[in-house]
mmCIF file of C-alpha atoms in Angstrom:
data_model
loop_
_atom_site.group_PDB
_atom_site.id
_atom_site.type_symbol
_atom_site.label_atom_id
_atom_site.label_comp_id
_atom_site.label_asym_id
_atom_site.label_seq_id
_atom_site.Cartn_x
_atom_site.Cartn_y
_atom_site.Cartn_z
ATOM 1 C CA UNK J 1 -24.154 -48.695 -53.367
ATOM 2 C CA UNK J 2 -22.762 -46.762 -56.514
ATOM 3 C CA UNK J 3 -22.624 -49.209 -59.458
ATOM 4 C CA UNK J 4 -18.771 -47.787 -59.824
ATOM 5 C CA UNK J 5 -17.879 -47.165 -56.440
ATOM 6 C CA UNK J 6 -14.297 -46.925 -56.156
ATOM 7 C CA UNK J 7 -13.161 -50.501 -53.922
ATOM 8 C CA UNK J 8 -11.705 -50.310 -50.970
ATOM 9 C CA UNK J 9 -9.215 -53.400 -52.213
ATOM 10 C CA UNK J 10 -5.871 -51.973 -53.639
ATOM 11 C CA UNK J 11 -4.906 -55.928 -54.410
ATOM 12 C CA UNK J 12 -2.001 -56.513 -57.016
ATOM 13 C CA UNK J 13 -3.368 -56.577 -60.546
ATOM 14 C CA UNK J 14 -1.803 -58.282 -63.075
ATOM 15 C CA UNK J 15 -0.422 -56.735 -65.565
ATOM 16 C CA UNK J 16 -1.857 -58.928 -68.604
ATOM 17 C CA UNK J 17 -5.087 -57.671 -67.823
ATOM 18 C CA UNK J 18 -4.935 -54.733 -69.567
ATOM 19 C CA UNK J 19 -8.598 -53.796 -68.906
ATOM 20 C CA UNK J 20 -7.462 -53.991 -65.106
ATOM 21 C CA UNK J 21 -5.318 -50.522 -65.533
ATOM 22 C CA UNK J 22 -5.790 -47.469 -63.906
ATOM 23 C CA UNK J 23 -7.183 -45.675 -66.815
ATOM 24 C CA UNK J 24 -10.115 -47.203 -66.758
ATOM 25 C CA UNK J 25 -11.320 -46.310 -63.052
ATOM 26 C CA UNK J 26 -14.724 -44.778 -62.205
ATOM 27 C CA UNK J 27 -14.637 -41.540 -62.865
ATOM 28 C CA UNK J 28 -16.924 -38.157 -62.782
ATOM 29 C CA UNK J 29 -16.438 -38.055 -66.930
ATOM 30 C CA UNK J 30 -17.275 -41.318 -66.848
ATOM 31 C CA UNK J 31 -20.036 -42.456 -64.667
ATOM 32 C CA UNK J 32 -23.927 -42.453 -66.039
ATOM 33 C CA UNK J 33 -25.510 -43.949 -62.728
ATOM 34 C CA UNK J 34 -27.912 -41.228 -62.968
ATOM 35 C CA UNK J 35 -29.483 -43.088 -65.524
ATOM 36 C CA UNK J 36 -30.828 -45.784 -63.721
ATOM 37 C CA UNK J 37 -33.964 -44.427 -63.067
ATOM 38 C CA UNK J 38 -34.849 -45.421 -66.372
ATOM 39 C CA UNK J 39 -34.391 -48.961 -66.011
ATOM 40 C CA UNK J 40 -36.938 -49.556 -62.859
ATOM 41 C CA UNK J 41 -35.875 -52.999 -63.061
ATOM 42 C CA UNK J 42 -32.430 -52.040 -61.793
ATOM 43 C CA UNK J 43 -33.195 -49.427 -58.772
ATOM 44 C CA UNK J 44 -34.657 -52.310 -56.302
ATOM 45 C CA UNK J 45 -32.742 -53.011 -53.438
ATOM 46 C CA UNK J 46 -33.254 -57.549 -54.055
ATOM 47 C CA UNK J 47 -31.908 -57.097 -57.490
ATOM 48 C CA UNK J 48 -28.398 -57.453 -59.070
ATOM 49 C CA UNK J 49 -28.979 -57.313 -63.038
ATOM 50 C CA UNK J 50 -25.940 -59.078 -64.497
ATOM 51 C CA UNK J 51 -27.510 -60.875 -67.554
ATOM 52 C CA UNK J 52 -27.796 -58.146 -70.293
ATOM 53 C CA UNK J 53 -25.983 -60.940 -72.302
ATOM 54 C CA UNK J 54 -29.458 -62.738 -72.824
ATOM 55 C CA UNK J 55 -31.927 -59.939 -72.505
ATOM 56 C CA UNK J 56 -31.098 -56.329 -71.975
ATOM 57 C CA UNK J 57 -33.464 -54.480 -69.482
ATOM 58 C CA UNK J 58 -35.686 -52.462 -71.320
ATOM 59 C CA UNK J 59 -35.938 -48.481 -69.998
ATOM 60 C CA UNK J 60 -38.900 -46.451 -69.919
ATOM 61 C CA UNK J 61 -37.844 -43.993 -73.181
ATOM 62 C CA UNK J 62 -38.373 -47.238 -75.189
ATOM 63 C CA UNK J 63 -41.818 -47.912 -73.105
ATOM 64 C CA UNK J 64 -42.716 -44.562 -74.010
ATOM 65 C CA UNK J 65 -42.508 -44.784 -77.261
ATOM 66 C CA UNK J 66 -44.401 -48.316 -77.335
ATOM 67 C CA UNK J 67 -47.088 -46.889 -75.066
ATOM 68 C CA UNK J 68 -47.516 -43.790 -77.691
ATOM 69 C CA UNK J 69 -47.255 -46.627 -80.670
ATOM 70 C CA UNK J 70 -50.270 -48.108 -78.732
ATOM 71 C CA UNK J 71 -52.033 -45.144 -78.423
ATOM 72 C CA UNK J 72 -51.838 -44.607 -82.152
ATOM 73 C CA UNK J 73 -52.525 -48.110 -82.689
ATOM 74 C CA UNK J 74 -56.026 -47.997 -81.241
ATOM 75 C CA UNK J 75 -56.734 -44.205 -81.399
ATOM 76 C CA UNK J 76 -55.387 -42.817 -85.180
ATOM 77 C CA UNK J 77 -57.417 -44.046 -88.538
ATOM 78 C CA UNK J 78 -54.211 -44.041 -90.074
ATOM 79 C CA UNK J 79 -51.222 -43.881 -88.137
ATOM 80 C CA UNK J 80 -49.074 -46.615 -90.352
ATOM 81 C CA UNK J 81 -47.392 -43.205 -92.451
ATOM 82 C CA UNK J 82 -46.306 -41.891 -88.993
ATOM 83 C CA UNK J 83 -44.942 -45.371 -88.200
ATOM 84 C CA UNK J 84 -43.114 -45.748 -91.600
ATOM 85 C CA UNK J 85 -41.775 -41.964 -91.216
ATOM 86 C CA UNK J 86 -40.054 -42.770 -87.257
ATOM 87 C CA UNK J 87 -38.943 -46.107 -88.888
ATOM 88 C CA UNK J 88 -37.120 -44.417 -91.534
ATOM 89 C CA UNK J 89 -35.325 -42.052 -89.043
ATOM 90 C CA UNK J 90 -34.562 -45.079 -86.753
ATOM 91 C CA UNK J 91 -33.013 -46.704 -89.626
ATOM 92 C CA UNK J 92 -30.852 -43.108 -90.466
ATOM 93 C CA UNK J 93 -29.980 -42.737 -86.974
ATOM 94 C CA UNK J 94 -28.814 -46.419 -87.146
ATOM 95 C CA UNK J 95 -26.468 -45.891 -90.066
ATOM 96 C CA UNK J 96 -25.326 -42.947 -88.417
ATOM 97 C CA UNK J 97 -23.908 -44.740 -85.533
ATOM 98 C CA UNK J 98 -22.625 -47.513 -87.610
ATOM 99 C CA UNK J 99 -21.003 -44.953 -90.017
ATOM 100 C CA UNK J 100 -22.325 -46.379 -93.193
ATOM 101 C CA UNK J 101 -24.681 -44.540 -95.963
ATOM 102 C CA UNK J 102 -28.222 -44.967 -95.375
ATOM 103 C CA UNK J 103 -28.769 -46.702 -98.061
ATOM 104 C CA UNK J 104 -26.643 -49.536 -97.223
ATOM 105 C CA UNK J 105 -28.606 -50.570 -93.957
ATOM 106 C CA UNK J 106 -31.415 -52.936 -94.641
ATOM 107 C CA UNK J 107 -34.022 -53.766 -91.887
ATOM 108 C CA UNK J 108 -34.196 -57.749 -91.069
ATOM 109 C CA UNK J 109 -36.073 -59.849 -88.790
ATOM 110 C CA UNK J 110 -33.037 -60.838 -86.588
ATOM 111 C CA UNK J 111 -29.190 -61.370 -86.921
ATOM 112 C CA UNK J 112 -29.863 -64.548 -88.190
ATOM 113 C CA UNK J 113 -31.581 -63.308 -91.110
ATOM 114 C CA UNK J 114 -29.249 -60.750 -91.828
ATOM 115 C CA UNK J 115 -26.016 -63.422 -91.749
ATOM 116 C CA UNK J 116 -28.263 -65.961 -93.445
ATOM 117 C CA UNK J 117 -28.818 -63.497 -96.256
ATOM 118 C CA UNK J 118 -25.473 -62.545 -96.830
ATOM 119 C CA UNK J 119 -24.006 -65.737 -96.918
ATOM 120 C CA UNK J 120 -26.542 -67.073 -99.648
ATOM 121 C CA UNK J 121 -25.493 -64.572 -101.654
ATOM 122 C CA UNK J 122 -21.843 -65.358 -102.023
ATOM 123 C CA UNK J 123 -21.063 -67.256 -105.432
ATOM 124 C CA UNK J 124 -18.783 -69.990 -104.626
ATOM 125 C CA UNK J 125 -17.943 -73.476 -106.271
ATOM 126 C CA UNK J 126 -17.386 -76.746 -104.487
ATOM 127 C CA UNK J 127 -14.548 -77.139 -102.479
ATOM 128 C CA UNK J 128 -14.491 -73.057 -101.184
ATOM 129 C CA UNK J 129 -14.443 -72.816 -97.403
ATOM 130 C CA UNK J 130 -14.618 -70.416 -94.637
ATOM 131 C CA UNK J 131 -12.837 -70.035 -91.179
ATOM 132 C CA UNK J 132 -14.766 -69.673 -88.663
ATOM 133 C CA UNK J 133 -13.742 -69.644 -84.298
ATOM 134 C CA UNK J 134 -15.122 -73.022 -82.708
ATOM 135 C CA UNK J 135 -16.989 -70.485 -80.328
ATOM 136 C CA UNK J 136 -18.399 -68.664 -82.873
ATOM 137 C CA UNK J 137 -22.234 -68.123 -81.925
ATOM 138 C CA UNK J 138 -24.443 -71.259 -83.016
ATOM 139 C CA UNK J 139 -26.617 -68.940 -85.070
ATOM 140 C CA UNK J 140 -23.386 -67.954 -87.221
ATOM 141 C CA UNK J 141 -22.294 -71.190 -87.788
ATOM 142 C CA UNK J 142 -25.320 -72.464 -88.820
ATOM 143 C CA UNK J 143 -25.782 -70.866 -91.778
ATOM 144 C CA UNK J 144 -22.620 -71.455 -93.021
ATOM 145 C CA UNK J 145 -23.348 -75.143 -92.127
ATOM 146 C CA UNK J 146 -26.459 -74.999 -94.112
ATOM 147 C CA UNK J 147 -24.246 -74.757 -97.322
ATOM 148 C CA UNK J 148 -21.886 -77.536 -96.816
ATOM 149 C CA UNK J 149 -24.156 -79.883 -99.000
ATOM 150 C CA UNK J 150 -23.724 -77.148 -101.911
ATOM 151 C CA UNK J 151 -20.016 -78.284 -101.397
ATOM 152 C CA UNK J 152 -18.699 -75.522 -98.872
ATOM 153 C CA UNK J 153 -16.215 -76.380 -96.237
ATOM 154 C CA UNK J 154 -16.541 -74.842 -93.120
ATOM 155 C CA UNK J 155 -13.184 -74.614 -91.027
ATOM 156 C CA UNK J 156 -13.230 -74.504 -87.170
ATOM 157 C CA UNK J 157 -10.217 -72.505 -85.633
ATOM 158 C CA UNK J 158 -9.586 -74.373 -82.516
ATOM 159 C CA UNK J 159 -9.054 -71.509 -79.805
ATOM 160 C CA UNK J 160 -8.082 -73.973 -76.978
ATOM 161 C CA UNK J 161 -9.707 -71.428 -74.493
ATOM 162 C CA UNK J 162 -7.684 -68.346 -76.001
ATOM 163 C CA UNK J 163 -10.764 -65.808 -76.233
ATOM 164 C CA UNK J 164 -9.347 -62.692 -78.486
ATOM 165 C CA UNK J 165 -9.185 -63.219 -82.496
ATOM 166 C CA UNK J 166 -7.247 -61.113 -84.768
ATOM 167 C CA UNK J 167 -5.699 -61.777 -88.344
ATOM 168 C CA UNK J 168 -3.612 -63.994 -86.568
ATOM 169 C CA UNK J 169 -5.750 -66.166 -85.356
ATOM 170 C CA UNK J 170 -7.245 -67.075 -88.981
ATOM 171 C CA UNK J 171 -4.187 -67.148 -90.670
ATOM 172 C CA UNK J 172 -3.356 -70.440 -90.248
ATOM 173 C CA UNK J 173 -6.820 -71.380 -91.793
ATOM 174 C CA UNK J 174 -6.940 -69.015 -94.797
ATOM 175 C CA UNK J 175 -6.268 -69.901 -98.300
ATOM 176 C CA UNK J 176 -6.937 -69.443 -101.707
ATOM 177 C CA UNK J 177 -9.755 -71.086 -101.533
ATOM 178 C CA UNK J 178 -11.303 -69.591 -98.943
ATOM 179 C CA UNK J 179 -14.193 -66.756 -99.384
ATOM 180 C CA UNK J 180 -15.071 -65.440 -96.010
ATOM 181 C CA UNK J 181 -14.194 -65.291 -92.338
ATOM 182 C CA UNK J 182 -17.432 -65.215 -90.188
ATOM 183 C CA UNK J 183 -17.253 -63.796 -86.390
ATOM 184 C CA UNK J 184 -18.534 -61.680 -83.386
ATOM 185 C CA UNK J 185 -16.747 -58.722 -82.635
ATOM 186 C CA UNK J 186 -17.697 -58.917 -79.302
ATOM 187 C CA UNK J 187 -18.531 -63.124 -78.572
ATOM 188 C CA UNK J 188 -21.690 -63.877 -76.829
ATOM 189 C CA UNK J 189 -20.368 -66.208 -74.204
ATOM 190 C CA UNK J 190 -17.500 -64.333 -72.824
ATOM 191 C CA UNK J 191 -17.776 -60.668 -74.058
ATOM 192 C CA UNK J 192 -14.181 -60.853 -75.340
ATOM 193 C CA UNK J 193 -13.797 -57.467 -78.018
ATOM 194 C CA UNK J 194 -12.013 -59.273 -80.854
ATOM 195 C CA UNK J 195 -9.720 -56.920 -83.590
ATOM 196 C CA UNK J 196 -12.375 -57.007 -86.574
ATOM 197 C CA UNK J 197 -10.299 -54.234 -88.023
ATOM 198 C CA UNK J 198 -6.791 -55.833 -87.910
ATOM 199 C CA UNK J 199 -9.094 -58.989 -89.747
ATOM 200 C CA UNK J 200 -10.543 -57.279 -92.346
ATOM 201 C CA UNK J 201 -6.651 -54.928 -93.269
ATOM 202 C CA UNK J 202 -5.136 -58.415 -93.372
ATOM 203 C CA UNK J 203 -7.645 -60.233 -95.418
ATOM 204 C CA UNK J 204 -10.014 -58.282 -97.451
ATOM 205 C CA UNK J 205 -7.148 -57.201 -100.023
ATOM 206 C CA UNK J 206 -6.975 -61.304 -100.925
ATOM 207 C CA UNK J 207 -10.669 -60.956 -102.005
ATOM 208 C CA UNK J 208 -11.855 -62.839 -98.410
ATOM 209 C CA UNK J 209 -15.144 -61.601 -97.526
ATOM 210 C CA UNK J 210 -15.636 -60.740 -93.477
ATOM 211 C CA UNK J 211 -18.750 -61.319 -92.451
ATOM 212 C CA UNK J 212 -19.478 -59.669 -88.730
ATOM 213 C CA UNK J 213 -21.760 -60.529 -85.910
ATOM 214 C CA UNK J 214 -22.687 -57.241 -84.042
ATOM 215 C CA UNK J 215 -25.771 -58.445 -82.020
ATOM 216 C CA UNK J 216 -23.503 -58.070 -78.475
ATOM 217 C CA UNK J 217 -21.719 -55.314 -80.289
ATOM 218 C CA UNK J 218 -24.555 -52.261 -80.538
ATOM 219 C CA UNK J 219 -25.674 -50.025 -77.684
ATOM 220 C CA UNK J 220 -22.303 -50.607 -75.804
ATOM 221 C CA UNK J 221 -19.526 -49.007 -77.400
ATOM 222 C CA UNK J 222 -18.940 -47.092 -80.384
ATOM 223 C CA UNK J 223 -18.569 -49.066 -83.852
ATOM 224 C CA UNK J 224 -17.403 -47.634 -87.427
ATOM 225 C CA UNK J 225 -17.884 -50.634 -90.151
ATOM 226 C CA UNK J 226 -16.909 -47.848 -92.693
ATOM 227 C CA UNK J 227 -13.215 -47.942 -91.168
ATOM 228 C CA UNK J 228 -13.041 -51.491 -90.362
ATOM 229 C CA UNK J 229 -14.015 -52.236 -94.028
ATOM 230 C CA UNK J 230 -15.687 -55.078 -93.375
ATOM 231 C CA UNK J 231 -17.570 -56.926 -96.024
ATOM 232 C CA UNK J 232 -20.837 -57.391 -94.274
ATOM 233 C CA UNK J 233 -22.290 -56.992 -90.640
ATOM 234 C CA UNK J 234 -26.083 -57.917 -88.940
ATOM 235 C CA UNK J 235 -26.557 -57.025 -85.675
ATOM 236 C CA UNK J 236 -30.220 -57.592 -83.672
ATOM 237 C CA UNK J 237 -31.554 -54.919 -81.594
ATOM 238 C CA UNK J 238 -33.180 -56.221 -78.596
ATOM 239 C CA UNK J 239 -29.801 -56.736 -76.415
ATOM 240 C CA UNK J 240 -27.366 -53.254 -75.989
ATOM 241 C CA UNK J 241 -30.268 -51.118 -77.954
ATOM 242 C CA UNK J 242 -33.263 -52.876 -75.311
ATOM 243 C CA UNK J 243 -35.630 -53.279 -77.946
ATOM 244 C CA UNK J 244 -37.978 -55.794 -78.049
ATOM 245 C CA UNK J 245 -37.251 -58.794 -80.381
ATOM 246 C CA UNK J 246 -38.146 -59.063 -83.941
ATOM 247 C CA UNK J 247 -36.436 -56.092 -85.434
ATOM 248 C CA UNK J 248 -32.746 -56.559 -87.118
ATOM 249 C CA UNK J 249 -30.727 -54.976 -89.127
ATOM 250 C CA UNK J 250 -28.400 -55.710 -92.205
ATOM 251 C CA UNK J 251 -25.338 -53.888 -93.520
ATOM 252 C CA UNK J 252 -23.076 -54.646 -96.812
ATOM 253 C CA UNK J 253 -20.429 -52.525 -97.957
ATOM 254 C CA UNK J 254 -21.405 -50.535 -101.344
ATOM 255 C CA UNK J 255 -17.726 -51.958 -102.799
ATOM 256 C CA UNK J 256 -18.913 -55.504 -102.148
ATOM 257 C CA UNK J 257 -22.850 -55.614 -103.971
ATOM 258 C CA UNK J 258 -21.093 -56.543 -106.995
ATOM 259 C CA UNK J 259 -19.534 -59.629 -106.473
ATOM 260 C CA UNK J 260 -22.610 -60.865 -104.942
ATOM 261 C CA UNK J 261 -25.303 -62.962 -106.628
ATOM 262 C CA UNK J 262 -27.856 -60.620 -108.784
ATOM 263 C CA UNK J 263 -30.812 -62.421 -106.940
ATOM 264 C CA UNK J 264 -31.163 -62.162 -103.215
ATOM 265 C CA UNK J 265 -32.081 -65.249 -101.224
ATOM 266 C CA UNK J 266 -35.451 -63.512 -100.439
ATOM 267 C CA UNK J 267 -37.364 -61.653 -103.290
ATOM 268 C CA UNK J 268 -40.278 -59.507 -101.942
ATOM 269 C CA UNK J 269 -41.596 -56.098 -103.375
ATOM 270 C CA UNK J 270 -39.233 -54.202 -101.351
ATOM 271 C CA UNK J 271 -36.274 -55.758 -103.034
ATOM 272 C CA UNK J 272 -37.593 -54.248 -106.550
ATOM 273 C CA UNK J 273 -35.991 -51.198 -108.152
ATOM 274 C CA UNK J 274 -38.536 -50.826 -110.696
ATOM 275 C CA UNK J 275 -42.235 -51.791 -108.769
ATOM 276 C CA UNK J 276 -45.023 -50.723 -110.639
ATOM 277 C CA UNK J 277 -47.452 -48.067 -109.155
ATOM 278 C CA UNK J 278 -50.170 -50.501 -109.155
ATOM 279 C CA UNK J 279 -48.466 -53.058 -107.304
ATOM 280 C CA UNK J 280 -48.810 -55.619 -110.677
ATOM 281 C CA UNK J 281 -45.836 -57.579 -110.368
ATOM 282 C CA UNK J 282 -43.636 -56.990 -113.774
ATOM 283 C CA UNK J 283 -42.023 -59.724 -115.296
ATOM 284 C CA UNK J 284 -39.143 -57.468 -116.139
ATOM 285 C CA UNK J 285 -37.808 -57.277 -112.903
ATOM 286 C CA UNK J 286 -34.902 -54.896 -111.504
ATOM 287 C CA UNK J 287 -33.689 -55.305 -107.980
ATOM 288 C CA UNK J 288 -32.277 -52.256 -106.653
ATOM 289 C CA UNK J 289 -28.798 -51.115 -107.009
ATOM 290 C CA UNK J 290 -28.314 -51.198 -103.654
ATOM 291 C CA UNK J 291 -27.994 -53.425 -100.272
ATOM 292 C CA UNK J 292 -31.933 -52.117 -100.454
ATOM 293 C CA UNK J 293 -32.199 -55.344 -103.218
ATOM 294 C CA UNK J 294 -32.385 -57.070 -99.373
ATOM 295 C CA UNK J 295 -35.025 -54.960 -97.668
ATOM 296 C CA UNK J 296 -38.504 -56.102 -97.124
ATOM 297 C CA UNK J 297 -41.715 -53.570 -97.286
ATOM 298 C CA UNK J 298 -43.283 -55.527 -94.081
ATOM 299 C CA UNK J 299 -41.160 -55.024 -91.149
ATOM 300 C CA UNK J 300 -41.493 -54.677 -87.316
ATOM 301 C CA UNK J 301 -42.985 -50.969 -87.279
ATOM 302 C CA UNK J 302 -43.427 -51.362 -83.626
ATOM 303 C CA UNK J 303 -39.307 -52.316 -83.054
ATOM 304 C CA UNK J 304 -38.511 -49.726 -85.184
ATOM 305 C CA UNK J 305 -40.047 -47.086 -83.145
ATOM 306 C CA UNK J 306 -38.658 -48.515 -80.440
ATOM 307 C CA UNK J 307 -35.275 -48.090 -81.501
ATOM 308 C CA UNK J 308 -35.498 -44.750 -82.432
ATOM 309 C CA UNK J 309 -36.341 -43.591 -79.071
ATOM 310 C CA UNK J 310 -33.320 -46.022 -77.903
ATOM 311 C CA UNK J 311 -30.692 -44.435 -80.253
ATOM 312 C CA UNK J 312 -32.253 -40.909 -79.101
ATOM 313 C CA UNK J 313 -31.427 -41.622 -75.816
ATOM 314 C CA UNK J 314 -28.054 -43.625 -76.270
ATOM 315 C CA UNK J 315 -26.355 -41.405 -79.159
ATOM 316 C CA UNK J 316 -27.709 -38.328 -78.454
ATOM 317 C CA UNK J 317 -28.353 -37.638 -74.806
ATOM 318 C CA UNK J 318 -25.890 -40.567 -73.101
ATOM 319 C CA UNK J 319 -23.237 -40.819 -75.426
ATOM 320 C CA UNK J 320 -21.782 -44.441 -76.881
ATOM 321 C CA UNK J 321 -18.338 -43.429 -75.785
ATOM 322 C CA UNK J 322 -19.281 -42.435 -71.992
ATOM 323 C CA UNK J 323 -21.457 -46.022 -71.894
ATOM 324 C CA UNK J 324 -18.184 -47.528 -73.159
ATOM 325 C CA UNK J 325 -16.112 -45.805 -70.672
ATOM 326 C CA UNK J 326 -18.624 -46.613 -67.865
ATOM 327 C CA UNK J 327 -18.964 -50.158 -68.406
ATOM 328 C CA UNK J 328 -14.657 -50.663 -68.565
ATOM 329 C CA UNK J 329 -15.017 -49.328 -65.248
ATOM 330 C CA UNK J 330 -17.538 -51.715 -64.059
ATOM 331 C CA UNK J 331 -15.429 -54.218 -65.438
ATOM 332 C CA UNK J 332 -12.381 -52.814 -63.299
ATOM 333 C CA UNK J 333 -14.176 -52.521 -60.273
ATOM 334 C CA UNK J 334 -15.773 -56.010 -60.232
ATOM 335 C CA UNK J 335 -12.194 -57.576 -61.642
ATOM 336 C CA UNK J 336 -10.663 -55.647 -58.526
ATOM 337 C CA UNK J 337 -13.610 -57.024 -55.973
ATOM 338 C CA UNK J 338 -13.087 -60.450 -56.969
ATOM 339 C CA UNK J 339 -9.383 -60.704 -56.284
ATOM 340 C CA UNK J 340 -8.844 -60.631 -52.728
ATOM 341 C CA UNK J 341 -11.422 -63.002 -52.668
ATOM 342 C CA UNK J 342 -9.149 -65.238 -54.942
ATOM 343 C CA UNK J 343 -11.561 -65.518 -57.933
ATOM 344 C CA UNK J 344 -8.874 -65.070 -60.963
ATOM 345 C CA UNK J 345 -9.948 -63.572 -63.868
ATOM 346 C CA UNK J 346 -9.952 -65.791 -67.402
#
């Protein structure tokens, strides 16, 4: 069966469901089915995949490019240049998609090293606090909780099941003593889309920093952190983007470097404006100008090609608004399924 075949249900849809409306049905503008030939995983008849949440399938542009890292790996005297050169392009295509400069897009490990770094390098004083959603992902809240013996409070907006966030929602929380917001804009345990925009117009102005998850974010719809104006945003690659695990990524906005701490958390050679050519470590030291103050030389060459083959395929070929469009209409279809059955929506 067609992953968006239209259902033969017409039941009554209710009309708080927004995502439920007819604009969102299966159509031929919309549907990429012919794409799942890529993911082998997906074409067998015993197989349902419905837990992209946890690990995305990975398709056979990324193996490519994994088998022909391989193939370098063990075949090429020196194939690290070529490595560094598809990282670099991974990295543009990245901030391309993000619409951000280049050089504010730092490499990480994993989202939790790109929040982690961020939020060490806020200067606060005892008694500051941020607001945070009580389902906010355990790797988010973490770090914040890691500076409550430096004297930060951490504030816990009880959601009492309500899913979507917007300024709203942290208003009640937000003070003058409080320097950031911290959330998902789309939340790992219920995929809700929260307003990250509408959060960032309402509370940016007052000098609140918003720092964004986009881990659940990339690879499914289209994002612009440049117009959302958010403060700060990590994301990991190896869910929407299928990438293996171990590569990350790290944006801060240009306008926000200066109110930052001078010395990030982590200090390698890649954070260093002014590295000597012989590698000699200067005691005069310069980090760059730049979010690039937060990059690190060594990083996962092998994820990075990876990802450029998935952005190749995604951005250029697919197209982040028709995935967008096709998975609403999953959505619909499996929303409009369910209800005769009498499974209600949340």
């Amino acid at each position: 069966m067609s992953p968006v075949a239209v259902s033969q249900c017409t039941p009554p849809v209710p009309k708080k469901l927004s995502f439920m409306d007819s604009t969102f049905a299966p159509s031929p503008e919309n549907d990429i089915s012919k794409y799942r030939n890529l993911a082998p995983v997906v074409t067998r008849e015993d197989v349902h995949y419905l837990n992209s949440s946890f690990q995305q399938v990975m398709n056979l542009r990324v193996r490519a490019a994994i088998d022909e890292y391989l193939d370098q790996a063990v075949g090429t005297p020196h194939p690290k240049p070529v490595w560094q050169s598809v990282a670099q392009q991974a990295k543009s295509s990245l901030a391309s998609y993000l619409n951000v400069p280049d050089d504010s897009l730092v490499f990480t490990r994993d989202t939790t090293e790109g929040l982690n770094l961020f939020q060490r390098s806020i200067p606060f004083q005892p008694g500051a606090n941020v607001v945070l959603l009580d389902t906010e992902h355990p790797n988010h809240a973490y770090g914040w909780l890691g500076l409550v013996e430096q004297g930060l409070e951490v504030r816990r907006i009880d959601t009492k099941g309500e899913s979507y966030a917007d300024a709203n929602t942290f208003a009640p929380l937000v003070d003058d003593k409080t320097i950031a917001i911290g959330l998902s804009s789309i939340m790992f345990h219920n995929g809700q889309l929260n307003n990250v925009q509408d959060i960032c117009a309402r509370f940016r102005p007052r000098g609140v920093h918003v720092l964004v998850d986009l881990t659940q974010h990339v690879g499914v719809c289209p994002i612009d952190l440049t117009k959302w104006n958010v403060s700060a945003a990590a994301l990991g690659c190896h869910k929407g983007l299928g990438c293996p695990s171990g590569l990350g990524a790290l944006y801060i906005n240009p306008g926000v470097l200066s109110s930052l701490k001078k010395t990030p958390p982590i200090v390698g050679a890649g954070a260093i404006g002014n590295l000597p050519s012989t590698l000699l470590a200067d005691p005069n030291v310069q980090y760059h100008a730049s979010p690039q103050r937060y990059s690190h030389l060594n990083l996962s060459l092998i994820g990075a090609v990876a990802l450029n083959a998935s952005l190749t395929l995604l951005r250029e070929e697919i197209g982040l608004e028709k995935i967008e469009r096709y998975l609403r209409a999953l959505g619909r279809e499996l929303a409009l399924g369910l209800a005769p059955l009498g499974v209600k929506i949340v």
